Amino acid sequence: MIVGTAGHIDHGKTALIKALTGTDADRLAEEKARGITIDLGFAYADLGGGTITGFVDVPGHERLVHTMLAGAGGIDFALLAVAADDGIMPQTREHLAILDLIGIPHGIVALTKADLAGPERRAEVTAEIRAALAGTGLADAPIVPVSALTGEGIETLRAALSAAEAEIAARDPAGLLRFAVDRSFTLAGAGTVVTGMMLSGRVGLDDIVTISPSGLTARVRGIHAQNRKAAEGLAGQRCALNLAGERVTKDAIRRGDIVLAPALHAPTDRIDASLSVLATEARAIGTWFPVRLHSHAVEAGARIVPLDGPVAPGSEGLVQLVLDRPIAATVGDRFILRDTSASRTIGGGRFLDLRPPARKRSTPERLALLSAARSTDPAEAFAGLLAVAPVDLAAFLRDRGLAERALPAILAAAGAETLGSLALSPMALHGLQTGLAEQLAQFHSENPDLAGLGRERLRLALLPRLPKDAFLIFLKAEAAAGRVVLDGAFLRLPGHAVRLSPEDEALWRRIQPQLLDEGRFRPPRVRDFAQAFGADEREVRRVLKLTQKLGRTDQVAHDHFFAREVVREMAQIVLDIAAEAQDGWFTAPAFRDRVHNGRKVAIEILDFFDRLGLTLRRGDLRRINIHRSDLFDR
């Protein structure tokens, strides 16, 4: 368990920790000289339960609330100090509000300096404390009179903390590694060391980790967990990690960075969140309101964009946080907002979406997605999101810090259908199937002389609109089920066919062999067929255009038609040449030599592929367009 102190300056937090643990948490010379805590202090002790309890001592001065916030994000239990002689003070109230906003449900109030107050004063301050706690998560917290000077109540408090530790469930280490850095320094003989809180997962010796948001890669050389040398660190522990790697120095890692599993590295500077505004605010929070954002140990400037109207004091609303720099975050992380002058706490809440749009951020669909994302249970949130829109599985796991092994249970609970890395609800998949059939039926009705509808045009017409890779998986599944026919970049219903008249069919039977024989890469032109058959050139062109609609040919140039299967063969040749070429760029002569064609016809064919988007041209060079490389997949 990690215990965090809170309370007004000079209310005895550091002295109390020393009385409980024997450790002076003030480590800086300036702290010793001034008698106040300036930076975070740490102490560890076995309170009698056989486990090591960690203590985070935070500053109480109003100007150092940002430092207090750096230590408050990872605590399990609050130790609120209220001096018996002073009673509730301004920073007591602000620290209490912060503890409530970051969701700390467990705590004890230490009525410190009890030796300075008689029974009446103790009763008066106790009543004052109860009034301040009312309506917060610590409303029922016990109040224990203590004196670090005389030792009164110290054993009672130690026993209460030990009992609380036995009741508080350990954090689940099943997720992926996330470690919030609050200090970075160089240790002689070891190198760079960072200390902080294990937010999730586990870390072991020689693990390769990423420092986010910078993206530095490091290796874990050593671990101290709860102030003891260890082979691994687990979620819920305070740890020190000895890190090694190129450019990994104490100056390259700063308070607020997150050491994490490489798969989780995806910094963001725009976050949708739920925000609770304190009732003490003078007015509602409107668009582009400037704040300082604190989450775990990170601090960044931000602007607030309310998504459903201004958020009034004492109320909760959905907002978008636009940050002045990227941070490493996870859906569900708690945050605190303070004003830009660092004089007051405005409110706080939870992150709901790390990849929100900058436009159309308040549409009904967006608000429905954010409402679903409020659930802290991943399976429940997934089911809610799935009911609104398809879910990117990789992004869902990454942004929640989940391991891939958690996915099967989440999918099963929601009854989800998958298309590659995209998940859909059964209703959404059925809607796509119905829409596909309806769109093709309508197209065939309006265009009976066309063989099929273009794949990209169809993708853009269907809802929900799928990414290209997921859409191709969907189409192949529909084709395998016999509900559609794939023909290159076109689709048709199985029963649809464009037929030639008997006369046209007879002419086509004379043309077809010459498009498929050894000269298939350099077939006769329209005028050549007309001369050879003694036919009207316009009639030959008309029949060939009809065969193009039937999917039998492709018109590569004005006067040049190729069999569809030959076009597929040539497309594969282009893909092969590009794969063999240095940097993927190839020349027209390389293609010409493979198809044993003349330069003019080879360029006509390549120009045709350029128009379709299979290839991209730069001067005399071409390469494959990776976004259309599957254009001629069957």
PDB file of C-alpha atoms in Angstrom, residues 267-275 285-294 299-307 318-327 335-338 340 351 353-362 366:
ATOM      1  CA  PRO A 267       1.526  10.214 -26.871  1.00  0.00           C
ATOM      2  CA  THR A 268      -1.410  12.543 -27.358  1.00  0.00           C
ATOM      3  CA  ASP A 269      -2.011  16.284 -27.138  1.00  0.00           C
ATOM      4  CA  ARG A 270      -5.815  16.138 -27.405  1.00  0.00           C
ATOM      5  CA  ILE A 271      -8.014  14.264 -24.923  1.00  0.00           C
ATOM      6  CA  ASP A 272     -11.768  14.033 -24.360  1.00  0.00           C
ATOM      7  CA  ALA A 273     -12.651  13.763 -20.687  1.00  0.00           C
ATOM      8  CA  SER A 274     -15.322  14.065 -18.032  1.00  0.00           C
ATOM      9  CA  LEU A 275     -14.756  17.167 -15.873  1.00  0.00           C
ATOM     10  CA  ILE A 285     -15.983  26.934 -17.616  1.00  0.00           C
ATOM     11  CA  GLY A 286     -16.386  28.016 -21.247  1.00  0.00           C
ATOM     12  CA  THR A 287     -14.630  27.450 -24.556  1.00  0.00           C
ATOM     13  CA  TRP A 288     -10.855  27.809 -24.686  1.00  0.00           C
ATOM     14  CA  PHE A 289     -10.515  28.357 -20.932  1.00  0.00           C
ATOM     15  CA  PRO A 290      -6.759  28.133 -20.069  1.00  0.00           C
ATOM     16  CA  VAL A 291      -5.635  25.762 -17.290  1.00  0.00           C
ATOM     17  CA  ARG A 292      -2.723  23.731 -15.972  1.00  0.00           C
ATOM     18  CA  LEU A 293      -3.366  19.997 -16.241  1.00  0.00           C
ATOM     19  CA  HIS A 294      -1.938  17.520 -13.720  1.00  0.00           C
ATOM     20  CA  GLU A 299       2.010  18.881 -15.669  1.00  0.00           C
ATOM     21  CA  ALA A 300       1.094  20.599 -18.947  1.00  0.00           C
ATOM     22  CA  GLY A 301      -0.738  23.661 -20.174  1.00  0.00           C
ATOM     23  CA  ALA A 302      -4.148  23.045 -21.697  1.00  0.00           C
ATOM     24  CA  ARG A 303      -7.270  24.701 -23.059  1.00  0.00           C
ATOM     25  CA  ILE A 304     -10.771  23.465 -22.276  1.00  0.00           C
ATOM     26  CA  VAL A 305     -13.422  23.025 -24.974  1.00  0.00           C
ATOM     27  CA  PRO A 306     -16.807  22.059 -23.441  1.00  0.00           C
ATOM     28  CA  LEU A 307     -18.565  19.481 -25.619  1.00  0.00           C
ATOM     29  CA  LEU A 318     -17.820  16.449 -21.100  1.00  0.00           C
ATOM     30  CA  VAL A 319     -14.862  18.471 -22.376  1.00  0.00           C
ATOM     31  CA  GLN A 320     -11.994  18.276 -24.805  1.00  0.00           C
ATOM     32  CA  LEU A 321      -8.563  19.107 -23.394  1.00  0.00           C
ATOM     33  CA  VAL A 322      -6.208  20.613 -25.982  1.00  0.00           C
ATOM     34  CA  LEU A 323      -2.684  20.367 -24.545  1.00  0.00           C
ATOM     35  CA  ASP A 324       0.316  22.513 -25.340  1.00  0.00           C
ATOM     36  CA  ARG A 325       2.500  19.387 -25.668  1.00  0.00           C
ATOM     37  CA  PRO A 326       1.978  15.634 -26.007  1.00  0.00           C
ATOM     38  CA  ILE A 327       1.813  13.518 -22.872  1.00  0.00           C
ATOM     39  CA  PHE A 335      -6.519  14.460 -13.712  1.00  0.00           C
ATOM     40  CA  ILE A 336      -6.657  17.782 -11.844  1.00  0.00           C
ATOM     41  CA  LEU A 337      -7.034  21.233 -13.406  1.00  0.00           C
ATOM     42  CA  ARG A 338      -5.622  24.348 -11.756  1.00  0.00           C
ATOM     43  CA  THR A 340      -2.701  29.261 -14.904  1.00  0.00           C
ATOM     44  CA  PHE A 351      -9.723  10.737 -19.436  1.00  0.00           C
ATOM     45  CA  ASP A 353     -10.737   9.186 -25.276  1.00  0.00           C
ATOM     46  CA  LEU A 354      -7.105   9.815 -26.202  1.00  0.00           C
ATOM     47  CA  ARG A 355      -7.708  10.159 -29.989  1.00  0.00           C
ATOM     48  CA  PRO A 356     -10.673  12.543 -30.363  1.00  0.00           C
ATOM     49  CA  PRO A 357     -11.326  14.572 -33.521  1.00  0.00           C
ATOM     50  CA  ALA A 358     -10.551  18.273 -33.635  1.00  0.00           C
ATOM     51  CA  ARG A 359     -13.715  18.858 -35.696  1.00  0.00           C
ATOM     52  CA  LYS A 360     -17.258  17.596 -35.243  1.00  0.00           C
ATOM     53  CA  ARG A 361     -16.314  16.803 -31.654  1.00  0.00           C
ATOM     54  CA  SER A 362     -19.821  17.375 -30.272  1.00  0.00           C
ATOM     55  CA  ARG A 366     -19.295  11.455 -30.371  1.00  0.00           C
TER      56      ARG A 366
END
